[in-house]
Amino acid sequence: MGQVQEAIEALISAIKTSDEYLEYQRAKQTILKYPPLKEKADEFLRRNYEMQRKSSNLYEHGDHLQKEYTAAASNPIIRDYLNSENALCRILRRVDYSLLEELDFEVAFEDY
């Protein structure tokens, strides 16, 4: 496990020094100064997450969510926060997908 733990620590360090992570941290510190804006951004992220997990009609709900994003993103503080959060999430998904693609590991999923 020592070699794996070292690789994990190196990966965490690489992510923490990435432009995406640093931008996310900057945007997060900025939006935290404005609690109502943070609440609005978090509500959008929550609804987006729920839609992706539960929706059978992504197109219909996606249009509605896009309109909500456009309204929320009219505020530059919210827009910067949401965009930086999305960029960091893309890195984390890429790490996750890369591991699952490269390792011979089967996961049985139940329908939810």
mmCIF file with all atom_site columns, C-alpha atoms in Angstrom:
data_model
loop_
_atom_site.group_PDB
_atom_site.id
_atom_site.type_symbol
_atom_site.label_atom_id
_atom_site.label_alt_id
_atom_site.label_comp_id
_atom_site.label_asym_id
_atom_site.label_entity_id
_atom_site.label_seq_id
_atom_site.pdbx_PDB_ins_code
_atom_site.Cartn_x
_atom_site.Cartn_y
_atom_site.Cartn_z
_atom_site.occupancy
_atom_site.B_iso_or_equiv
_atom_site.pdbx_formal_charge
_atom_site.auth_seq_id
_atom_site.auth_comp_id
_atom_site.auth_asym_id
_atom_site.auth_atom_id
_atom_site.pdbx_PDB_model_num
ATOM 1   C CA . MET A 1 1   ? 0.000   0.000  0.000   1.00 0.00 ? 1   MET A CA 1
ATOM 2   C CA . GLY A 1 2   ? 2.966   2.335  0.482   1.00 0.00 ? 2   GLY A CA 1
ATOM 3   C CA . GLN A 1 3   ? 3.457   2.848  -3.256  1.00 0.00 ? 3   GLN A CA 1
ATOM 4   C CA . VAL A 1 4   ? -0.257  3.478  -3.787  1.00 0.00 ? 4   VAL A CA 1
ATOM 5   C CA . GLN A 1 5   ? -0.387  5.915  -0.852  1.00 0.00 ? 5   GLN A CA 1
ATOM 6   C CA . GLU A 1 6   ? 2.590   7.820  -2.263  1.00 0.00 ? 6   GLU A CA 1
ATOM 7   C CA . ALA A 1 7   ? 0.878   8.036  -5.651  1.00 0.00 ? 7   ALA A CA 1
ATOM 8   C CA . ILE A 1 8   ? -2.329  9.266  -4.004  1.00 0.00 ? 8   ILE A CA 1
ATOM 9   C CA . GLU A 1 9   ? -0.425  11.948 -2.134  1.00 0.00 ? 9   GLU A CA 1
ATOM 10  C CA . ALA A 1 10  ? 1.348   12.992 -5.353  1.00 0.00 ? 10  ALA A CA 1
ATOM 11  C CA . LEU A 1 11  ? -1.991  13.174 -7.172  1.00 0.00 ? 11  LEU A CA 1
ATOM 12  C CA . ILE A 1 12  ? -3.522  15.282 -4.402  1.00 0.00 ? 12  ILE A CA 1
ATOM 13  C CA . SER A 1 13  ? -0.525  17.594 -4.508  1.00 0.00 ? 13  SER A CA 1
ATOM 14  C CA . ALA A 1 14  ? -0.782  17.914 -8.293  1.00 0.00 ? 14  ALA A CA 1
ATOM 15  C CA . ILE A 1 15  ? -4.478  18.750 -8.060  1.00 0.00 ? 15  ILE A CA 1
ATOM 16  C CA . LYS A 1 16  ? -3.922  21.274 -5.261  1.00 0.00 ? 16  LYS A CA 1
ATOM 17  C CA . THR A 1 17  ? -1.351  23.113 -7.370  1.00 0.00 ? 17  THR A CA 1
ATOM 18  C CA . SER A 1 18  ? -3.396  23.009 -10.582 1.00 0.00 ? 18  SER A CA 1
ATOM 19  C CA . ASP A 1 19  ? -4.791  26.216 -12.031 1.00 0.00 ? 19  ASP A CA 1
ATOM 20  C CA . GLU A 1 20  ? -8.303  24.776 -11.765 1.00 0.00 ? 20  GLU A CA 1
ATOM 21  C CA . TYR A 1 21  ? -8.035  24.066 -8.031  1.00 0.00 ? 21  TYR A CA 1
ATOM 22  C CA . LEU A 1 22  ? -6.421  27.412 -7.271  1.00 0.00 ? 22  LEU A CA 1
ATOM 23  C CA . GLU A 1 23  ? -9.120  29.219 -9.261  1.00 0.00 ? 23  GLU A CA 1
ATOM 24  C CA . TYR A 1 24  ? -11.830 27.249 -7.435  1.00 0.00 ? 24  TYR A CA 1
ATOM 25  C CA . GLN A 1 25  ? -10.326 28.198 -4.066  1.00 0.00 ? 25  GLN A CA 1
ATOM 26  C CA . ARG A 1 26  ? -10.172 31.867 -5.087  1.00 0.00 ? 26  ARG A CA 1
ATOM 27  C CA . ALA A 1 27  ? -13.772 31.841 -6.352  1.00 0.00 ? 27  ALA A CA 1
ATOM 28  C CA . LYS A 1 28  ? -14.948 29.999 -3.239  1.00 0.00 ? 28  LYS A CA 1
ATOM 29  C CA . GLN A 1 29  ? -13.339 32.546 -0.917  1.00 0.00 ? 29  GLN A CA 1
ATOM 30  C CA . THR A 1 30  ? -14.943 35.360 -2.901  1.00 0.00 ? 30  THR A CA 1
ATOM 31  C CA . ILE A 1 31  ? -18.458 33.899 -2.899  1.00 0.00 ? 31  ILE A CA 1
ATOM 32  C CA . LEU A 1 32  ? -18.255 33.061 0.815   1.00 0.00 ? 32  LEU A CA 1
ATOM 33  C CA . LYS A 1 33  ? -18.166 36.807 1.455   1.00 0.00 ? 33  LYS A CA 1
ATOM 34  C CA . TYR A 1 34  ? -21.708 36.983 0.032   1.00 0.00 ? 34  TYR A CA 1
ATOM 35  C CA . PRO A 1 35  ? -23.849 34.303 1.748   1.00 0.00 ? 35  PRO A CA 1
ATOM 36  C CA . PRO A 1 36  ? -26.978 34.947 -0.385  1.00 0.00 ? 36  PRO A CA 1
ATOM 37  C CA . LEU A 1 37  ? -24.937 34.398 -3.566  1.00 0.00 ? 37  LEU A CA 1
ATOM 38  C CA . LYS A 1 38  ? -23.421 31.211 -2.117  1.00 0.00 ? 38  LYS A CA 1
ATOM 39  C CA . GLU A 1 39  ? -26.903 29.953 -1.284  1.00 0.00 ? 39  GLU A CA 1
ATOM 40  C CA . LYS A 1 40  ? -28.081 30.670 -4.829  1.00 0.00 ? 40  LYS A CA 1
ATOM 41  C CA . ALA A 1 41  ? -25.073 28.871 -6.338  1.00 0.00 ? 41  ALA A CA 1
ATOM 42  C CA . ASP A 1 42  ? -25.486 25.896 -3.990  1.00 0.00 ? 42  ASP A CA 1
ATOM 43  C CA . GLU A 1 43  ? -29.182 25.646 -4.830  1.00 0.00 ? 43  GLU A CA 1
ATOM 44  C CA . PHE A 1 44  ? -28.336 25.547 -8.538  1.00 0.00 ? 44  PHE A CA 1
ATOM 45  C CA . LEU A 1 45  ? -25.678 22.851 -7.941  1.00 0.00 ? 45  LEU A CA 1
ATOM 46  C CA . ARG A 1 46  ? -28.103 20.815 -5.816  1.00 0.00 ? 46  ARG A CA 1
ATOM 47  C CA . ARG A 1 47  ? -30.826 20.972 -8.465  1.00 0.00 ? 47  ARG A CA 1
ATOM 48  C CA . ASN A 1 48  ? -28.322 20.065 -11.173 1.00 0.00 ? 48  ASN A CA 1
ATOM 49  C CA . TYR A 1 49  ? -27.140 17.051 -9.174  1.00 0.00 ? 49  TYR A CA 1
ATOM 50  C CA . GLU A 1 50  ? -30.679 15.900 -8.444  1.00 0.00 ? 50  GLU A CA 1
ATOM 51  C CA . MET A 1 51  ? -31.701 16.282 -12.081 1.00 0.00 ? 51  MET A CA 1
ATOM 52  C CA . GLN A 1 52  ? -28.792 14.146 -13.245 1.00 0.00 ? 52  GLN A CA 1
ATOM 53  C CA . ARG A 1 53  ? -29.502 11.446 -10.672 1.00 0.00 ? 53  ARG A CA 1
ATOM 54  C CA . LYS A 1 54  ? -33.275 11.237 -10.943 1.00 0.00 ? 54  LYS A CA 1
ATOM 55  C CA . SER A 1 55  ? -34.504 12.689 -14.193 1.00 0.00 ? 55  SER A CA 1
ATOM 56  C CA . SER A 1 56  ? -35.867 10.476 -16.907 1.00 0.00 ? 56  SER A CA 1
ATOM 57  C CA . ASN A 1 57  ? -36.222 13.446 -19.254 1.00 0.00 ? 57  ASN A CA 1
ATOM 58  C CA . LEU A 1 58  ? -32.841 15.204 -19.202 1.00 0.00 ? 58  LEU A CA 1
ATOM 59  C CA . TYR A 1 59  ? -33.673 17.357 -22.223 1.00 0.00 ? 59  TYR A CA 1
ATOM 60  C CA . GLU A 1 60  ? -36.745 18.901 -20.667 1.00 0.00 ? 60  GLU A CA 1
ATOM 61  C CA . HIS A 1 61  ? -35.133 19.462 -17.292 1.00 0.00 ? 61  HIS A CA 1
ATOM 62  C CA . GLY A 1 62  ? -31.847 20.461 -18.900 1.00 0.00 ? 62  GLY A CA 1
ATOM 63  C CA . ASP A 1 63  ? -33.532 23.348 -20.719 1.00 0.00 ? 63  ASP A CA 1
ATOM 64  C CA . HIS A 1 64  ? -35.046 24.554 -17.470 1.00 0.00 ? 64  HIS A CA 1
ATOM 65  C CA . LEU A 1 65  ? -31.726 24.211 -15.647 1.00 0.00 ? 65  LEU A CA 1
ATOM 66  C CA . GLN A 1 66  ? -29.926 26.061 -18.455 1.00 0.00 ? 66  GLN A CA 1
ATOM 67  C CA . LYS A 1 67  ? -32.308 28.968 -17.974 1.00 0.00 ? 67  LYS A CA 1
ATOM 68  C CA . GLU A 1 68  ? -31.622 28.910 -14.233 1.00 0.00 ? 68  GLU A CA 1
ATOM 69  C CA . TYR A 1 69  ? -27.877 28.872 -14.915 1.00 0.00 ? 69  TYR A CA 1
ATOM 70  C CA . THR A 1 70  ? -28.166 31.824 -17.296 1.00 0.00 ? 70  THR A CA 1
ATOM 71  C CA . ALA A 1 71  ? -30.066 33.803 -14.665 1.00 0.00 ? 71  ALA A CA 1
ATOM 72  C CA . ALA A 1 72  ? -27.656 32.895 -11.864 1.00 0.00 ? 72  ALA A CA 1
ATOM 73  C CA . ALA A 1 73  ? -24.568 33.388 -14.024 1.00 0.00 ? 73  ALA A CA 1
ATOM 74  C CA . SER A 1 74  ? -25.572 36.936 -14.792 1.00 0.00 ? 74  SER A CA 1
ATOM 75  C CA . ASN A 1 75  ? -23.829 37.654 -11.489 1.00 0.00 ? 75  ASN A CA 1
ATOM 76  C CA . PRO A 1 76  ? -20.050 37.424 -12.119 1.00 0.00 ? 76  PRO A CA 1
ATOM 77  C CA . ILE A 1 77  ? -19.297 36.105 -8.614  1.00 0.00 ? 77  ILE A CA 1
ATOM 78  C CA . ILE A 1 78  ? -21.729 33.206 -9.042  1.00 0.00 ? 78  ILE A CA 1
ATOM 79  C CA . ARG A 1 79  ? -20.568 32.601 -12.622 1.00 0.00 ? 79  ARG A CA 1
ATOM 80  C CA . ASP A 1 80  ? -16.900 32.426 -11.579 1.00 0.00 ? 80  ASP A CA 1
ATOM 81  C CA . TYR A 1 81  ? -17.737 30.072 -8.720  1.00 0.00 ? 81  TYR A CA 1
ATOM 82  C CA . LEU A 1 82  ? -19.876 27.734 -10.837 1.00 0.00 ? 82  LEU A CA 1
ATOM 83  C CA . ASN A 1 83  ? -17.369 27.686 -13.701 1.00 0.00 ? 83  ASN A CA 1
ATOM 84  C CA . SER A 1 84  ? -14.416 26.996 -11.419 1.00 0.00 ? 84  SER A CA 1
ATOM 85  C CA . GLU A 1 85  ? -16.364 24.299 -9.561  1.00 0.00 ? 85  GLU A CA 1
ATOM 86  C CA . ASN A 1 86  ? -17.188 22.675 -12.894 1.00 0.00 ? 86  ASN A CA 1
ATOM 87  C CA . ALA A 1 87  ? -13.545 22.789 -14.038 1.00 0.00 ? 87  ALA A CA 1
ATOM 88  C CA . LEU A 1 88  ? -12.389 21.117 -10.812 1.00 0.00 ? 88  LEU A CA 1
ATOM 89  C CA . CYS A 1 89  ? -15.132 18.482 -11.097 1.00 0.00 ? 89  CYS A CA 1
ATOM 90  C CA . ARG A 1 90  ? -13.927 17.663 -14.643 1.00 0.00 ? 90  ARG A CA 1
ATOM 91  C CA . ILE A 1 91  ? -10.470 16.891 -13.234 1.00 0.00 ? 91  ILE A CA 1
ATOM 92  C CA . LEU A 1 92  ? -11.912 14.674 -10.503 1.00 0.00 ? 92  LEU A CA 1
ATOM 93  C CA . ARG A 1 93  ? -14.145 12.828 -12.998 1.00 0.00 ? 93  ARG A CA 1
ATOM 94  C CA . ARG A 1 94  ? -11.178 12.317 -15.320 1.00 0.00 ? 94  ARG A CA 1
ATOM 95  C CA . VAL A 1 95  ? -9.199  10.749 -12.444 1.00 0.00 ? 95  VAL A CA 1
ATOM 96  C CA . ASP A 1 96  ? -12.134 8.526  -11.519 1.00 0.00 ? 96  ASP A CA 1
ATOM 97  C CA . TYR A 1 97  ? -12.832 7.438  -15.114 1.00 0.00 ? 97  TYR A CA 1
ATOM 98  C CA . SER A 1 98  ? -9.149  6.839  -15.825 1.00 0.00 ? 98  SER A CA 1
ATOM 99  C CA . LEU A 1 99  ? -8.841  4.504  -12.863 1.00 0.00 ? 99  LEU A CA 1
ATOM 100 C CA . LEU A 1 100 ? -11.968 2.572  -13.756 1.00 0.00 ? 100 LEU A CA 1
ATOM 101 C CA . GLU A 1 101 ? -10.970 2.276  -17.423 1.00 0.00 ? 101 GLU A CA 1
ATOM 102 C CA . GLU A 1 102 ? -7.446  1.084  -16.744 1.00 0.00 ? 102 GLU A CA 1
ATOM 103 C CA . LEU A 1 103 ? -8.113  -1.353 -13.919 1.00 0.00 ? 103 LEU A CA 1
ATOM 104 C CA . ASP A 1 104 ? -9.692  -4.752 -14.422 1.00 0.00 ? 104 ASP A CA 1
ATOM 105 C CA . PHE A 1 105 ? -12.442 -4.143 -11.891 1.00 0.00 ? 105 PHE A CA 1
ATOM 106 C CA . GLU A 1 106 ? -16.101 -4.978 -12.308 1.00 0.00 ? 106 GLU A CA 1
ATOM 107 C CA . VAL A 1 107 ? -18.830 -3.094 -10.525 1.00 0.00 ? 107 VAL A CA 1
ATOM 108 C CA . ALA A 1 108 ? -22.377 -4.444 -10.511 1.00 0.00 ? 108 ALA A CA 1
ATOM 109 C CA . PHE A 1 109 ? -24.890 -1.610 -10.413 1.00 0.00 ? 109 PHE A CA 1
ATOM 110 C CA . GLU A 1 110 ? -28.507 -1.912 -9.448  1.00 0.00 ? 110 GLU A CA 1
ATOM 111 C CA . ASP A 1 111 ? -31.150 0.124  -11.165 1.00 0.00 ? 111 ASP A CA 1
ATOM 112 C CA . TYR A 1 112 ? -32.136 3.042  -8.993  1.00 0.00 ? 112 TYR A CA 1
#
